[in-house]
């Protein structure tokens, strides 16, 4: 007799962060246009990834320490990526834009046309 095996699937489990996408982001950041001489860190956080980097300009951290650059968060309800920038004056994260693909969000971060992320 063949027996069926029932398996419970977790509904509402957030697929992010994960190691694969963390490495993808790290690799993609190597093609950024600003501050190419520093090595940013990508840290997994609940629902996404935190990108931080040494402050080479010394505009934000006079000692050149690590500063928050961006927060990439996956919205499981809508299936979209939300990109946030850090307002260092207030210490708060500010919404920047929504993307349907992670690669699109990272491309925007890499070009940083308004110079809001890599300061």
mmCIF file of C-alpha atoms in Angstrom:
data_model
loop_
_atom_site.group_PDB
_atom_site.id
_atom_site.type_symbol
_atom_site.label_atom_id
_atom_site.label_comp_id
_atom_site.label_asym_id
_atom_site.label_seq_id
_atom_site.Cartn_x
_atom_site.Cartn_y
_atom_site.Cartn_z
ATOM 1 C CA UNK A 1 0.000 0.000 0.000
ATOM 2 C CA UNK A 2 1.300 3.455 -0.892
ATOM 3 C CA UNK A 3 1.040 6.010 1.832
ATOM 4 C CA UNK A 4 0.769 9.701 1.095
ATOM 5 C CA UNK A 5 3.054 11.919 3.073
ATOM 6 C CA UNK A 6 1.593 15.221 4.148
ATOM 7 C CA UNK A 7 3.932 18.105 4.615
ATOM 8 C CA UNK A 8 3.081 21.421 6.178
ATOM 9 C CA UNK A 9 4.278 24.410 4.226
ATOM 10 C CA UNK A 10 4.863 27.585 6.170
ATOM 11 C CA UNK A 11 2.683 30.319 4.753
ATOM 12 C CA UNK A 12 3.910 33.830 5.239
ATOM 13 C CA UNK A 13 7.544 32.876 5.701
ATOM 14 C CA UNK A 14 9.767 35.629 4.407
ATOM 15 C CA UNK A 15 12.370 34.287 1.949
ATOM 16 C CA UNK A 16 14.748 37.097 2.834
ATOM 17 C CA UNK A 17 17.403 37.375 3.994
ATOM 18 C CA UNK A 18 19.235 34.445 2.489
ATOM 19 C CA UNK A 19 22.905 33.768 1.798
ATOM 20 C CA UNK A 20 22.542 33.589 -1.988
ATOM 21 C CA UNK A 21 21.045 37.073 -2.338
ATOM 22 C CA UNK A 22 23.461 38.463 0.235
ATOM 23 C CA UNK A 23 26.377 37.314 -1.958
ATOM 24 C CA UNK A 24 24.626 38.580 -5.102
ATOM 25 C CA UNK A 25 24.339 42.037 -3.557
ATOM 26 C CA UNK A 26 27.985 42.005 -2.431
ATOM 27 C CA UNK A 27 29.124 41.127 -5.966
ATOM 28 C CA UNK A 28 26.838 43.693 -7.585
ATOM 29 C CA UNK A 29 28.141 46.496 -5.343
ATOM 30 C CA UNK A 30 31.585 46.117 -6.905
ATOM 31 C CA UNK A 31 30.230 47.913 -9.998
ATOM 32 C CA UNK A 32 29.065 51.018 -8.115
ATOM 33 C CA UNK A 33 30.142 54.423 -9.389
ATOM 34 C CA UNK A 34 30.992 56.146 -6.098
ATOM 35 C CA UNK A 35 33.523 55.249 -3.403
ATOM 36 C CA UNK A 36 34.861 52.272 -5.323
ATOM 37 C CA UNK A 37 37.960 52.146 -3.104
ATOM 38 C CA UNK A 38 36.079 50.966 0.003
ATOM 39 C CA UNK A 39 34.572 47.579 0.709
ATOM 40 C CA UNK A 40 30.931 47.782 1.756
ATOM 41 C CA UNK A 41 29.372 45.146 4.011
ATOM 42 C CA UNK A 42 26.050 43.457 3.364
ATOM 43 C CA UNK A 43 24.339 42.228 6.514
ATOM 44 C CA UNK A 44 21.180 40.159 6.663
ATOM 45 C CA UNK A 45 18.387 41.849 8.618
ATOM 46 C CA UNK A 46 14.796 40.812 9.120
ATOM 47 C CA UNK A 47 13.105 40.950 5.723
ATOM 48 C CA UNK A 48 16.111 42.175 3.776
ATOM 49 C CA UNK A 49 19.665 43.450 3.750
ATOM 50 C CA UNK A 50 21.578 46.307 5.362
ATOM 51 C CA UNK A 51 24.424 47.827 3.375
ATOM 52 C CA UNK A 52 27.070 49.701 5.311
ATOM 53 C CA UNK A 53 30.422 51.100 4.299
ATOM 54 C CA UNK A 54 33.392 52.966 5.737
ATOM 55 C CA UNK A 55 32.817 56.721 5.530
ATOM 56 C CA UNK A 56 35.631 57.823 3.221
ATOM 57 C CA UNK A 57 34.420 61.382 2.743
ATOM 58 C CA UNK A 58 34.397 61.925 6.523
ATOM 59 C CA UNK A 59 31.214 63.978 5.973
ATOM 60 C CA UNK A 60 29.190 61.793 8.312
ATOM 61 C CA UNK A 61 31.792 60.077 10.474
ATOM 62 C CA UNK A 62 34.914 62.156 11.017
ATOM 63 C CA UNK A 63 36.874 59.022 11.938
ATOM 64 C CA UNK A 64 35.879 57.169 8.768
ATOM 65 C CA UNK A 65 33.932 54.482 10.629
ATOM 66 C CA UNK A 66 31.167 52.298 9.249
ATOM 67 C CA UNK A 67 27.974 54.096 8.288
ATOM 68 C CA UNK A 68 24.616 52.845 7.046
ATOM 69 C CA UNK A 69 24.289 53.309 3.284
ATOM 70 C CA UNK A 70 21.058 51.564 2.324
ATOM 71 C CA UNK A 71 18.392 49.180 3.502
ATOM 72 C CA UNK A 72 16.843 46.831 0.949
ATOM 73 C CA UNK A 73 13.630 45.268 2.238
ATOM 74 C CA UNK A 74 11.457 42.638 0.553
ATOM 75 C CA UNK A 75 7.706 43.237 0.839
ATOM 76 C CA UNK A 76 6.255 39.717 0.925
ATOM 77 C CA UNK A 77 2.660 40.929 0.561
ATOM 78 C CA UNK A 78 3.245 42.804 -2.708
ATOM 79 C CA UNK A 79 6.300 40.889 -3.926
ATOM 80 C CA UNK A 80 8.368 44.051 -4.334
ATOM 81 C CA UNK A 81 11.676 45.414 -3.092
ATOM 82 C CA UNK A 82 11.775 48.664 -1.146
ATOM 83 C CA UNK A 83 14.960 50.704 -1.078
ATOM 84 C CA UNK A 84 15.644 53.047 1.843
ATOM 85 C CA UNK A 85 18.384 55.599 2.418
ATOM 86 C CA UNK A 86 19.722 56.700 5.776
ATOM 87 C CA UNK A 87 19.140 60.310 6.765
ATOM 88 C CA UNK A 88 22.207 60.681 8.927
ATOM 89 C CA UNK A 89 21.145 64.056 10.309
ATOM 90 C CA UNK A 90 17.981 62.592 11.846
ATOM 91 C CA UNK A 91 19.270 59.039 12.203
ATOM 92 C CA UNK A 92 16.165 57.691 10.440
ATOM 93 C CA UNK A 93 15.624 55.529 7.373
ATOM 94 C CA UNK A 94 13.826 57.306 4.527
ATOM 95 C CA UNK A 95 11.907 55.505 1.796
ATOM 96 C CA UNK A 96 13.516 55.970 -1.634
ATOM 97 C CA UNK A 97 11.746 53.747 -4.176
ATOM 98 C CA UNK A 98 10.064 50.418 -5.043
ATOM 99 C CA UNK A 99 11.386 47.800 -7.476
ATOM 100 C CA UNK A 100 10.025 44.547 -8.837
ATOM 101 C CA UNK A 101 13.488 43.007 -9.044
ATOM 102 C CA UNK A 102 16.372 43.012 -6.574
ATOM 103 C CA UNK A 103 18.833 43.691 -9.397
ATOM 104 C CA UNK A 104 16.976 46.904 -10.299
ATOM 105 C CA UNK A 105 17.205 48.159 -6.729
ATOM 106 C CA UNK A 106 20.935 47.432 -6.576
ATOM 107 C CA UNK A 107 21.522 49.089 -9.969
ATOM 108 C CA UNK A 108 19.888 52.261 -8.635
ATOM 109 C CA UNK A 109 22.031 52.070 -5.517
ATOM 110 C CA UNK A 110 25.150 51.601 -7.644
ATOM 111 C CA UNK A 111 24.501 54.617 -9.862
ATOM 112 C CA UNK A 112 23.145 56.827 -7.054
ATOM 113 C CA UNK A 113 22.204 59.648 -9.452
ATOM 114 C CA UNK A 114 21.133 62.014 -6.668
ATOM 115 C CA UNK A 115 24.110 61.204 -4.408
ATOM 116 C CA UNK A 116 21.839 60.205 -1.547
ATOM 117 C CA UNK A 117 23.363 56.881 -0.623
ATOM 118 C CA UNK A 118 27.148 57.044 -1.041
ATOM 119 C CA UNK A 119 28.012 60.241 0.840
#
